[in-house]
Coordinates of C-alpha atoms in Angstrom, one line a residue:
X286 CA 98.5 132.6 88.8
X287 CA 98.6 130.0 91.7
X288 CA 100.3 132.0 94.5
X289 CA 96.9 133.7 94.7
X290 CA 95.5 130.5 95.5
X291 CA 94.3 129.6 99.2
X292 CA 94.4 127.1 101.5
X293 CA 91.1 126.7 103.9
X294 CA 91.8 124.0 106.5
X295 CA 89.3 122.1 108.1
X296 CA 90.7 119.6 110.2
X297 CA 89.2 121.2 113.0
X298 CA 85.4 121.1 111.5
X299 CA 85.1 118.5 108.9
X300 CA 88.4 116.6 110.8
X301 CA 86.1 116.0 113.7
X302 CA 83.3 114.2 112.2
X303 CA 86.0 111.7 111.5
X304 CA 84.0 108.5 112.9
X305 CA 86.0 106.8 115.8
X306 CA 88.2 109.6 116.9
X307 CA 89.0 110.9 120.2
X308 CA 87.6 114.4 120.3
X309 CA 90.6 117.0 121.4
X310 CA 90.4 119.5 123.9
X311 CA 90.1 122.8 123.5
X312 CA 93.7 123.5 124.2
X313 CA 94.8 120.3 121.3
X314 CA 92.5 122.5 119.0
X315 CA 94.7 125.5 119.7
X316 CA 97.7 123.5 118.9
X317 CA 96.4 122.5 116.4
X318 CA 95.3 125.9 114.7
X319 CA 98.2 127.2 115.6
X320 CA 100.5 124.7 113.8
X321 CA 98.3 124.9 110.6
X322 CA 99.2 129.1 111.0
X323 CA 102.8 128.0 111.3
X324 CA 102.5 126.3 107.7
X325 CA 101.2 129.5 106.5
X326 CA 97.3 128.2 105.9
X327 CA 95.1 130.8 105.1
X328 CA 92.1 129.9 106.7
X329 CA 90.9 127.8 109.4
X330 CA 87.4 126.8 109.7
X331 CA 86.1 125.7 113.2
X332 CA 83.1 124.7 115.1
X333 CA 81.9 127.5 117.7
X334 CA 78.4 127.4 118.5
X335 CA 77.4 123.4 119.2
X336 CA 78.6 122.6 123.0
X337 CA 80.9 124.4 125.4
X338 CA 83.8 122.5 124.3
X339 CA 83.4 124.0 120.8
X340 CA 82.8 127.5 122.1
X341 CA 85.8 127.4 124.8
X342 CA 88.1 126.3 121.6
X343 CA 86.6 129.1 119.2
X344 CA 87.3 131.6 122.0
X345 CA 90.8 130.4 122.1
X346 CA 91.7 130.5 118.8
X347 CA 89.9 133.9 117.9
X348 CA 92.2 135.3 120.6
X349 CA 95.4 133.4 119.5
X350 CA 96.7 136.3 116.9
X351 CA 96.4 134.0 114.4
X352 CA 98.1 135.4 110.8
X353 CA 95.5 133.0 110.0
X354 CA 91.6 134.0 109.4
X355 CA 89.4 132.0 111.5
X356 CA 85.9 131.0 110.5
X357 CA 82.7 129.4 112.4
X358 CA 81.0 127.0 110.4
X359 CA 77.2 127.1 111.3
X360 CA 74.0 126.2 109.8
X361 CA 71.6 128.9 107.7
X362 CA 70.1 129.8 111.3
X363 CA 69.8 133.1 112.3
X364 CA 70.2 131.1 115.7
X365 CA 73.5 129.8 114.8
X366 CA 74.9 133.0 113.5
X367 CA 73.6 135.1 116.7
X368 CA 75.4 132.0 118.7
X369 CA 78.3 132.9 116.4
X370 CA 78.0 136.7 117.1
X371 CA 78.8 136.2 121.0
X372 CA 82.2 135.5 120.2
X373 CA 84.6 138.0 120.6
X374 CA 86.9 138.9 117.2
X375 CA 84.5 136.7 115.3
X376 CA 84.8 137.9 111.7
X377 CA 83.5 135.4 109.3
X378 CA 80.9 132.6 109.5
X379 CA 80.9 129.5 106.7
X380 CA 77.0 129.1 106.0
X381 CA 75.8 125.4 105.6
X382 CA 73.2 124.5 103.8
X383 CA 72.3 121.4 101.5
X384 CA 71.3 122.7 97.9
X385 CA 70.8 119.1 96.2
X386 CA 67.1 117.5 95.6
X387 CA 68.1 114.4 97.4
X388 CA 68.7 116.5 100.9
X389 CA 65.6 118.9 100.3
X390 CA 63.5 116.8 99.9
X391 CA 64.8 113.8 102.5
X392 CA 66.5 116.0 105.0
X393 CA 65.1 119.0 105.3
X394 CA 62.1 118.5 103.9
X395 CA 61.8 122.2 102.0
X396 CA 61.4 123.2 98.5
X397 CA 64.1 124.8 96.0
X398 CA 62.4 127.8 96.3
X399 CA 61.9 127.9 100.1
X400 CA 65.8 126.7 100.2
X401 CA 66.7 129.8 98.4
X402 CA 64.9 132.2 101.1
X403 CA 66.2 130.4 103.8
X404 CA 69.8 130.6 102.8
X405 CA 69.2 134.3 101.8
X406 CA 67.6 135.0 104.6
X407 CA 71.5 134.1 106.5
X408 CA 73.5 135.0 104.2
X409 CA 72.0 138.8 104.5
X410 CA 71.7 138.4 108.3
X411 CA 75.0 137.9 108.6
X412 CA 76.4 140.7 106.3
X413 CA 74.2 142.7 108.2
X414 CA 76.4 142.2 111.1
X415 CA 79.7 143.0 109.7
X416 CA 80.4 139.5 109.1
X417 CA 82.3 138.4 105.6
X418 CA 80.1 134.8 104.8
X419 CA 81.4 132.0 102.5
X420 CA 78.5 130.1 102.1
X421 CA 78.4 126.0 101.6
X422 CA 76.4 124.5 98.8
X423 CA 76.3 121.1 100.4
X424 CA 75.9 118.1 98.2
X425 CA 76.0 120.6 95.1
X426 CA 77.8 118.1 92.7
X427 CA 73.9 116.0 92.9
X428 CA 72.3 119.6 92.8
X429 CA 69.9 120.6 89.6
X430 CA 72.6 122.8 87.3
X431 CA 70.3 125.8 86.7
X432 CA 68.6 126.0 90.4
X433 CA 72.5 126.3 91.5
X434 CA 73.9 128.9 89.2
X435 CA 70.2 130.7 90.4
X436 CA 71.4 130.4 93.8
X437 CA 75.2 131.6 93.2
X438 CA 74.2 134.6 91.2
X439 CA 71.6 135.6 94.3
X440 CA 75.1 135.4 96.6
X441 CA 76.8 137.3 94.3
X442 CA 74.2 140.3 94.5
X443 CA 74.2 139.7 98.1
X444 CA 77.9 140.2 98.7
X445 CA 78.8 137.3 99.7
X446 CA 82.3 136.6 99.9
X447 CA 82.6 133.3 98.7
X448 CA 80.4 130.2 97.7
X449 CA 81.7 126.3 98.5
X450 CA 81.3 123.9 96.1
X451 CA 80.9 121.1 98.3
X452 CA 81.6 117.5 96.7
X453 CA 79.3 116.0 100.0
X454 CA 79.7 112.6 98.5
X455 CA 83.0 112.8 96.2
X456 CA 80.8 112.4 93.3
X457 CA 82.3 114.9 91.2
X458 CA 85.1 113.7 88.4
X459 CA 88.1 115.9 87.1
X460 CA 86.7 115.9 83.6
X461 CA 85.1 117.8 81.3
X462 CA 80.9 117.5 80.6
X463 CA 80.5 114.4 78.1
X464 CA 77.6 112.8 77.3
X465 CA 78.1 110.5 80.0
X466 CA 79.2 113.5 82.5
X467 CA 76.8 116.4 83.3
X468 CA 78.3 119.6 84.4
X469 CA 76.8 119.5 87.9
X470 CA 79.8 116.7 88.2
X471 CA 82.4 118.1 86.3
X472 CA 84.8 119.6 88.6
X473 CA 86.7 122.0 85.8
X474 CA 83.5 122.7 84.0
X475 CA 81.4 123.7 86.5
X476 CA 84.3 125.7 88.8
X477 CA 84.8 127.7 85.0
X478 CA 81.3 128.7 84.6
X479 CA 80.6 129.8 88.4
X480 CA 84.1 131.6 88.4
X481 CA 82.2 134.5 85.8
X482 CA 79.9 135.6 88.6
X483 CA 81.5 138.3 91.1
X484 CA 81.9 135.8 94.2
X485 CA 85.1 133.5 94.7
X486 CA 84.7 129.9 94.3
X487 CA 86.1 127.5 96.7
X488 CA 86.3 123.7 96.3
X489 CA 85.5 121.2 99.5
X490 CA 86.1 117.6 98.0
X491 CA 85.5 114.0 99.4
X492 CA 87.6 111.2 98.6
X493 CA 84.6 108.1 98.5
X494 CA 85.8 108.1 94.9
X495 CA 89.4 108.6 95.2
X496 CA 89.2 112.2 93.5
X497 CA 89.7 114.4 96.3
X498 CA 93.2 115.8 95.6
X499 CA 92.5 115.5 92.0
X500 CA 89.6 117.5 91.8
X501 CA 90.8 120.2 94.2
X502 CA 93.7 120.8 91.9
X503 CA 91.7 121.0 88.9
X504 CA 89.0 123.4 90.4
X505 CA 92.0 125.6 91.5
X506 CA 93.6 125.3 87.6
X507 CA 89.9 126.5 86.6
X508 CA 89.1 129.2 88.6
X509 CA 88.6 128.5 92.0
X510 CA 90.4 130.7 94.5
X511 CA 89.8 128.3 97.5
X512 CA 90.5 124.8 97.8
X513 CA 89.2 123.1 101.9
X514 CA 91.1 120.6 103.0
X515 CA 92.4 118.5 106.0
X516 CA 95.4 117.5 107.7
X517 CA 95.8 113.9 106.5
X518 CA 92.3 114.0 104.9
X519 CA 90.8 113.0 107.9
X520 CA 86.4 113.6 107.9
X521 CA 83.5 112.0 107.3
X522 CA 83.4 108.5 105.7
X523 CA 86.3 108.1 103.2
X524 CA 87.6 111.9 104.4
X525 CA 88.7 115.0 102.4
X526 CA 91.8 116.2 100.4
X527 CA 94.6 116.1 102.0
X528 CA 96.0 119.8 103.1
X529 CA 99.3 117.9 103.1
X530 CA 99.0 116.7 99.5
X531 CA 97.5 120.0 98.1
X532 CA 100.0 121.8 99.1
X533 CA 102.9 120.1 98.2
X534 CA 101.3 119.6 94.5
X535 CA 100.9 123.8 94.6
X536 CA 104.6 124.0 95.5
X537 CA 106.0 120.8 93.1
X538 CA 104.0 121.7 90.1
X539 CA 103.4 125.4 90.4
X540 CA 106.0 126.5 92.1
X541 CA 104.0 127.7 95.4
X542 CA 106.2 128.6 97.9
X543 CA 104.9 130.4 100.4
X544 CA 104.0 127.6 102.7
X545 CA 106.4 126.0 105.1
X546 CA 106.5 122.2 104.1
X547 CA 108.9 121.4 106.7
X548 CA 106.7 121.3 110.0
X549 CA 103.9 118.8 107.6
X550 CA 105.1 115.7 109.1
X551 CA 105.3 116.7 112.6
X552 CA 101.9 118.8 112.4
X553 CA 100.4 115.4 110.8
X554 CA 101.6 113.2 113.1
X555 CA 100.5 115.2 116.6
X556 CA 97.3 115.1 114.8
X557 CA 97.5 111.6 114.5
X558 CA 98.7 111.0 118.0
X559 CA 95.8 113.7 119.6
X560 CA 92.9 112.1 117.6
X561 CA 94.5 108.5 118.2
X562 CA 94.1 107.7 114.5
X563 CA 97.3 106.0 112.8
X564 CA 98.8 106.9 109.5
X565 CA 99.5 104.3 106.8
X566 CA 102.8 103.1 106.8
X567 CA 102.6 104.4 102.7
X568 CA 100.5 107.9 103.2
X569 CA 102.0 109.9 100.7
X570 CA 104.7 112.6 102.1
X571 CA 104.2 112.0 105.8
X572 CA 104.2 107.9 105.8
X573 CA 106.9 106.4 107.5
X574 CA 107.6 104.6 104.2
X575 CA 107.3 107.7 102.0
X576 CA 110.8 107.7 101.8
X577 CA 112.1 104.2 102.9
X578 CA 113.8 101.9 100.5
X579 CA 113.8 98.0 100.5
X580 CA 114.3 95.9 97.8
X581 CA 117.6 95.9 95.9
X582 CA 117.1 98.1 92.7
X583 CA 115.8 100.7 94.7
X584 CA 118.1 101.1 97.2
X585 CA 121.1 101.0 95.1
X586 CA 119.6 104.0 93.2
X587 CA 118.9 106.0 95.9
X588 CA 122.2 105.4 97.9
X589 CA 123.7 106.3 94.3
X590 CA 121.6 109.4 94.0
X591 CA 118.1 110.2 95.9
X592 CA 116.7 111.6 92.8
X593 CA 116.3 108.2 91.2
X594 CA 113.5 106.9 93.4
X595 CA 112.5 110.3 95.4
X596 CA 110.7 113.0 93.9
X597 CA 111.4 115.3 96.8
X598 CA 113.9 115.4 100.2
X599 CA 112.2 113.9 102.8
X600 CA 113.3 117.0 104.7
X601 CA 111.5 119.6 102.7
X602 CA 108.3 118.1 104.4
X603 CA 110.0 116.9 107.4
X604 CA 110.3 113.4 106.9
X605 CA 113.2 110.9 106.8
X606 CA 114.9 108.6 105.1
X607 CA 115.2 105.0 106.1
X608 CA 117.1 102.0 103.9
X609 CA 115.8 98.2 105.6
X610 CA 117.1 95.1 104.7
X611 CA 114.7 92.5 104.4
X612 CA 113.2 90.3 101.3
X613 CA 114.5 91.5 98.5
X614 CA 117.0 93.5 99.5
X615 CA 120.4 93.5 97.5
X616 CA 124.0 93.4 98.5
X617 CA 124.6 97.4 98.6
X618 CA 122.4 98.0 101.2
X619 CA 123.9 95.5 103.5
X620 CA 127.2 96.9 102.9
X621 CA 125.8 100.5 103.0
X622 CA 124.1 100.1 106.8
X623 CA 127.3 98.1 107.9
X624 CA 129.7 101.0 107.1
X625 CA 127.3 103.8 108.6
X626 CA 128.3 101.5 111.7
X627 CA 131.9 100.6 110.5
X628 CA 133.1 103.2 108.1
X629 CA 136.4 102.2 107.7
X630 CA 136.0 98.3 106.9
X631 CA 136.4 96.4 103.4
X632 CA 133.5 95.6 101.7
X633 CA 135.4 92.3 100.6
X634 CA 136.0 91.6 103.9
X635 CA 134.6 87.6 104.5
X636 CA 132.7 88.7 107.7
X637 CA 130.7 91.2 105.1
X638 CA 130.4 88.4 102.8
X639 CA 129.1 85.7 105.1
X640 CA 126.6 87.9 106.5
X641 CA 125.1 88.7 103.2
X642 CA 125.5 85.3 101.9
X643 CA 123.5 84.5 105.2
X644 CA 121.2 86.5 105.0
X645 CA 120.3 86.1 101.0
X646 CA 120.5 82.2 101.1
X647 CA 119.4 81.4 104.3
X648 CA 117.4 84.1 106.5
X649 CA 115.1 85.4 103.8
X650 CA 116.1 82.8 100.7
X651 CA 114.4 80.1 102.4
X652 CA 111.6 81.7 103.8
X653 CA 112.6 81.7 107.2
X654 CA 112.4 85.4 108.3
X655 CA 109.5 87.4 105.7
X656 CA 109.6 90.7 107.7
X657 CA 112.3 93.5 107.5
X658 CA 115.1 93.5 110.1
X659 CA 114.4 96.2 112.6
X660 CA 117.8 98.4 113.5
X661 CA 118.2 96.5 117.0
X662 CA 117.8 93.2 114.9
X663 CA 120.5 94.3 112.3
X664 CA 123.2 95.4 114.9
X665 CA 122.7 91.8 116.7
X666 CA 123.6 90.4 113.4
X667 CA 126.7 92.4 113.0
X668 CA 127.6 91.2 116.5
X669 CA 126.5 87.9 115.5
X670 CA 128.7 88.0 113.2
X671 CA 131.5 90.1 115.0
X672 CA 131.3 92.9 112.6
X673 CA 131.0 95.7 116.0
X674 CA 131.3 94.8 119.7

């Protein structure tokens, strides 16, 4: 069931809305794009009609070979898609348009009715001219339930590839309709009914309430072929899913394996460095504490056995392991870093002993040092405490 499921990255659309980022250059972008076909994404949506820097990327990475497909996001413009058009090997477009009151009214300032020919009016356009169109039902989880289902059954007839349920705000919740949750919000309820009509169903999730991840998983359990995402979430406001963090729940849970996990932390962090945004020390997967042990109970399980405190190998996603000593941190561990340094010494021996005693009773007992000894700091103490050269 889920290796027919699809990945459709947008780190390089969505991504860069991010507020505060440095923009990348066109030649990032196809480092980028190129990484994310590495990992065996499916799709990659990109900008490719707004400024010169957009179109110079698109023309890269439509040219790239890509396994990948590439698509241009634009608006429901017959401007946009002719822009689109211009672009050599261009295949698909992703059609934006916002399908909830609140925008119609506020934004664009159109009727349901008028919203419907409008969108049409694209969507056709761009079948016209051999392009396959998922189209975006911005802000669809505030959207009336019946006006929606109107508007996917319309792209349906049309032959429209696919329609996006976009969770604009991250309003929608992983649980089923309940009096106090109507169907336009439930993510498995709605995704199951709009999976009956003859169009695949993708799922584009914010994360303002937490549910990002959650909900993609769920719409992808109920039907949805599609689920967009982003290299460490990154996006507008609180961001997106995590491609990262779907994936790894496709391959953990249902045994997806035909991604390659093992280039996620170096893909994640050259985004991180190219769009000068940091990652949590404790981002799941690709934190530098995903799979670093301090205190004392912890790291005696996992230098007895990994599998007590780690759910997967650091290396299957390309991280690493890291054991500190700081607060907290128990006898084993000392003894544990001192003989990656000195493998062949007693752990009895008194220098061992003094240095743990020292550093138990004295250095972190009494409050003196709160932080954990960085590697240069620890091999002083061993010379400190003449246990190497």
């Amino acid at each position: 069931m889920f290796t027919s499921k699809s990945i459709d990255d947008t780190t390089l659309r969505d991504g860069l809305q991010m507020p505060g980022i440095r923009a990348p250059s066109p030649e990032e972008r196809l480092k980028i794009a190129q990484s994310l076909n590495d990992i065996g994404i499916e799709r990659i949506e990109i900008f490719g009609t707004w400024y010169d820097i957009d179109r110079n990327t698109a023309k890269l990475i439509l040219s790239a070979g890509l396994k990948a497909r590439v698509a241009i996001w634009v608006r429901a413009k017959i401007d946009d898609i002719d822009d689109a058009l211009r672009l050599n090997d261009i295949k698909e477009v992703g059609i934006s348009h916002p399908i909830s009151d609140i925008h119609l009214e506020h934004k664009v300032h159109i009727t349901r009715d008028e919203c419907i020919d409008r969108i049409t009016s694209a969507v056709q356009y761009a079948l016209d001219h051999g392009l396959k169109v998922f189209q975006h039902g911005e802000d669809c989880t505030r959207a009336d339930w019946e006006f929606e289902k109107t508007l996917v059954k319309t792209l349906a007839d049309l032959g429209a590839e696919t329609y996006r349920v976009c969770d604009t705000v991250g309003v929608g919740i992983p649980s089923h309709i309940s009096p106090d949750i109507e169907i336009s919000k439930s993510i498995p309820d709605k995704i199951h009914y709009l999976s009956q009509y003859d169009i695949d169903i993708e799922f584009h999730g914010h994360d303002d309430l937490g549910n990002a991840v959650t909900n993609s998983l769920v719409a992808l359990q109920n039907g949805a072929k599609w689920a967009s995402t982003t290299m460490l979430g990154i996006g507008e406001r609180s961001g997106n899913a995590e491609t990262e963090k779907v994936l790894m729940n496709l391959a953990f849970h249902f045994g997806v394996d035909k991604y390659n996990p093992k280039l996620l932390t170096d893909v994640c962090r050259y985004v991180s460095k190219t769009l000068d945004i940091r990652i949590p020390t404790n981002k799941a997967l690709v934190g530098i504490n995903a799979y670093t042990h301090q205190s004392g109970i912890h790291t005696d399980g996992v230098i007895k056995h990994p599998e007590t405190y780690e759910l997967l190998k650091p290396e299957e996603v390309g991280n690493q392991r890291l054991l500190l000593v700081g607060p907290y941190s128990g006898k084993k561990v000392i003894v544990f870093k001192i003989k990656q340094l000195v493998p062949n010494i007693d752990e009895n021996d008194s220098r061992i002993k003094a240095l743990v005693d020292f550093l138990q009773n004295n250095l972190y007992g009494t409050g003196i040092r709160r932080s954990a000894l960085t590697e240069v700091e620890f091999k002083d103490l061993l010379r400190r405490f003449a246990l190497i050269a």
